[in-house]
mmCIF file of C-alpha atoms in Angstrom:
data_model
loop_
_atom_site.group_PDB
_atom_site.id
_atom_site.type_symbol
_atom_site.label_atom_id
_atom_site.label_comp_id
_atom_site.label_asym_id
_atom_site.label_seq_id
_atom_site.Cartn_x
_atom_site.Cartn_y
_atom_site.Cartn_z
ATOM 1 C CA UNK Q 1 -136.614 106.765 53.323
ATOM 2 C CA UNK Q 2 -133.867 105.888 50.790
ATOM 3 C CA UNK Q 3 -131.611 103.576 51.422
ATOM 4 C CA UNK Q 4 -128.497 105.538 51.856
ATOM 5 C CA UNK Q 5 -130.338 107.696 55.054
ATOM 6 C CA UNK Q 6 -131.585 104.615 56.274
ATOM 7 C CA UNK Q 7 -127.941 103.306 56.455
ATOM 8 C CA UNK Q 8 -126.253 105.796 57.518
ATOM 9 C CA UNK Q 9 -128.829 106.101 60.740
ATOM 10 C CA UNK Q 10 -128.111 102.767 61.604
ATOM 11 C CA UNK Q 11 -124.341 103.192 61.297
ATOM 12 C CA UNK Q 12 -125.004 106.180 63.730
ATOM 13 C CA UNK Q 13 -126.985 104.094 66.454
ATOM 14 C CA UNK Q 14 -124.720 101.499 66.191
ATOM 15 C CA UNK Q 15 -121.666 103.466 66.818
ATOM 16 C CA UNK Q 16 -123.696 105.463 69.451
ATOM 17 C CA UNK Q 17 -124.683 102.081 71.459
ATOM 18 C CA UNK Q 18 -120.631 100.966 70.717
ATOM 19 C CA UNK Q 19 -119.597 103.753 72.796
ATOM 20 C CA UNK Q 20 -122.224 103.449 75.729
ATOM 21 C CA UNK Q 21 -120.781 99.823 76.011
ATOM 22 C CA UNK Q 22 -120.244 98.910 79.616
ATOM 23 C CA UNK Q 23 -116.224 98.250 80.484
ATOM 24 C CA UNK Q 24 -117.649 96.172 83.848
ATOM 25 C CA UNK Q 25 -116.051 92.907 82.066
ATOM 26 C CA UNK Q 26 -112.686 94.037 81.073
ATOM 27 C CA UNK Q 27 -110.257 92.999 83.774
ATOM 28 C CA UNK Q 28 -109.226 95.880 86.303
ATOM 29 C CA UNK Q 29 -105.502 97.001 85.898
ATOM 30 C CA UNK Q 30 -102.796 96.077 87.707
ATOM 31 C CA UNK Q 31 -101.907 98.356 90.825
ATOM 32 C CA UNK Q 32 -98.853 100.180 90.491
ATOM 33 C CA UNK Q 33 -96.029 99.453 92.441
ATOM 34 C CA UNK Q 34 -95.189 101.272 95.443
ATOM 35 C CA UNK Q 35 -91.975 102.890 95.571
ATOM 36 C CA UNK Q 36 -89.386 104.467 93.256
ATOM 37 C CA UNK Q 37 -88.675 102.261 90.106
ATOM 38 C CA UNK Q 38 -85.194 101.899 88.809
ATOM 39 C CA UNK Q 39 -84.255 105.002 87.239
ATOM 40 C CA UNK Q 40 -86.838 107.230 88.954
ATOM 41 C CA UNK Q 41 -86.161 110.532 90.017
ATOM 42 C CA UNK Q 42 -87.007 111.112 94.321
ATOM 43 C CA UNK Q 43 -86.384 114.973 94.407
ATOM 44 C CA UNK Q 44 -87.069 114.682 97.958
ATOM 45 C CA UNK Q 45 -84.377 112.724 98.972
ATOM 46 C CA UNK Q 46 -81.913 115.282 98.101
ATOM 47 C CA UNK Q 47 -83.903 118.815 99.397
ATOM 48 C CA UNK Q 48 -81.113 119.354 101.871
ATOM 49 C CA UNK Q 49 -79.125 120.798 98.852
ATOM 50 C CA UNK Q 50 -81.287 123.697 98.876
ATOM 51 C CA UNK Q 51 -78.717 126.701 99.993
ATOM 52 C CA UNK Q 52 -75.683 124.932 98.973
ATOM 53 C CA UNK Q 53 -73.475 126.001 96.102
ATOM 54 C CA UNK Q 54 -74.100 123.691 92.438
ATOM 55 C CA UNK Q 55 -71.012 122.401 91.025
ATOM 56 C CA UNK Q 56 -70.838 119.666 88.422
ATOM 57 C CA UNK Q 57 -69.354 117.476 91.366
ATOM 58 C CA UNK Q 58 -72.699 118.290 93.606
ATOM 59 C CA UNK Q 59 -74.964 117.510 90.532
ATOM 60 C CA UNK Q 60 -73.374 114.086 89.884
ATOM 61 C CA UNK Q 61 -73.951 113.547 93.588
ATOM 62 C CA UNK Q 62 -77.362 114.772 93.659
ATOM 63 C CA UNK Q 63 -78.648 113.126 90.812
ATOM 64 C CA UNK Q 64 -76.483 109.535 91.909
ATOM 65 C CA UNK Q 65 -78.768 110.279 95.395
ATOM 66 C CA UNK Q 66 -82.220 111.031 93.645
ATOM 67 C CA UNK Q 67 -81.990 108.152 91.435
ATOM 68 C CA UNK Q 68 -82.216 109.754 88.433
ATOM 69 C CA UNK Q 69 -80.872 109.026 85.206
ATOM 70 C CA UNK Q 70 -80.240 112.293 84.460
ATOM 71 C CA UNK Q 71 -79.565 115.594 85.932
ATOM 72 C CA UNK Q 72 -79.238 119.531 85.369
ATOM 73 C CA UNK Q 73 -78.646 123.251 86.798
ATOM 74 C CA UNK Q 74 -80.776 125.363 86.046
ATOM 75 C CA UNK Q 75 -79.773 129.300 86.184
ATOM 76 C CA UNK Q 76 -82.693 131.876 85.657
ATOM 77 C CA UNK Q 77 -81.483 132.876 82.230
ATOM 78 C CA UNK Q 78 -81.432 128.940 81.312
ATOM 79 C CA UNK Q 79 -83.526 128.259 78.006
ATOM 80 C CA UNK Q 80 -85.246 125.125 78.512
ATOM 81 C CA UNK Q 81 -87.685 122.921 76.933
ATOM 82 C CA UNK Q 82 -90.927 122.101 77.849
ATOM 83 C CA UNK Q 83 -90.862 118.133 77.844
ATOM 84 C CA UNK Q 84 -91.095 116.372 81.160
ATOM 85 C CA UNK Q 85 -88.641 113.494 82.252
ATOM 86 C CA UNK Q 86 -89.565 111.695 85.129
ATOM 87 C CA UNK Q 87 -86.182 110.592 85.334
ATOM 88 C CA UNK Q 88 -84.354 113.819 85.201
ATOM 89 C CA UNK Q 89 -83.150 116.002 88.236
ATOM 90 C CA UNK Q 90 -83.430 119.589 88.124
ATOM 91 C CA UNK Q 91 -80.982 122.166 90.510
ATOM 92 C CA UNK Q 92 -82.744 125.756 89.986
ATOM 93 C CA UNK Q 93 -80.479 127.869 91.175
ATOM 94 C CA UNK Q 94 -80.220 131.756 91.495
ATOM 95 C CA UNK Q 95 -77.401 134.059 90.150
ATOM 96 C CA UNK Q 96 -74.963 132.939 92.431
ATOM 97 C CA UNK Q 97 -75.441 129.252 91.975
ATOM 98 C CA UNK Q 98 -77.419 128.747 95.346
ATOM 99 C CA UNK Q 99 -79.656 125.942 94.819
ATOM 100 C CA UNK Q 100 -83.235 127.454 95.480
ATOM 101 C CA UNK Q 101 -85.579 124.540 94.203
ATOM 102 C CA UNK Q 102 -84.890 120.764 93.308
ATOM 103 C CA UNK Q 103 -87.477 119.189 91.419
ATOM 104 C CA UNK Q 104 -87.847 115.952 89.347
ATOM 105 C CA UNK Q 105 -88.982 116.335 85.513
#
């Protein structure tokens, strides 16, 4: 064998045994904390909504409730993106502005 096989099939097992390392003496990671975090959206604290009328005075409300940093109404016609926010609020509503779902994201 020439050198430059020989090489590169150690560079392979070596990289091979690398990855089957075992991760048994890294330290574990820290639990997460239970509960909502500062500026976390809880949709379910403000499901009673559902049926009501949105206005821009019950959105403030909702989202001051929810603890989110952030809030919208969304109508069906309403172009969104697709990037989630933990920290947003979201009032689907229908064509009459009933709130129909409230979700976080």
């Amino acid at each position: 064998m020439n050198f430059k096989t020989r090489f590169c099939l150690i560079l392979g097992a070596t990289l091979i045994a690398a990855g089957c390392s075992s991760t048994a003496d890294k330290p574990a990671a820290a639990a997460a904390p239970s509960g909502p975090t500062p500026d976390s959206c809880t949709s379910s604290v403000v499901e009673h909504l559902k049926g009501q009328t949105a206005t821009p005075e019950l959105l403030e409300q909702a989202r001051q409730q929810a603890g989110a940093s952030s809030a919208r109404i969304l109508t069906p016609t309403s172009v969104v993106t697709l990037e989630y926010n933990r920290q947003r609020l979201n009032l689907n509503v229908d064509e009459q502005r009933i709130i129909t779902r409230v979700t976080c994201g």
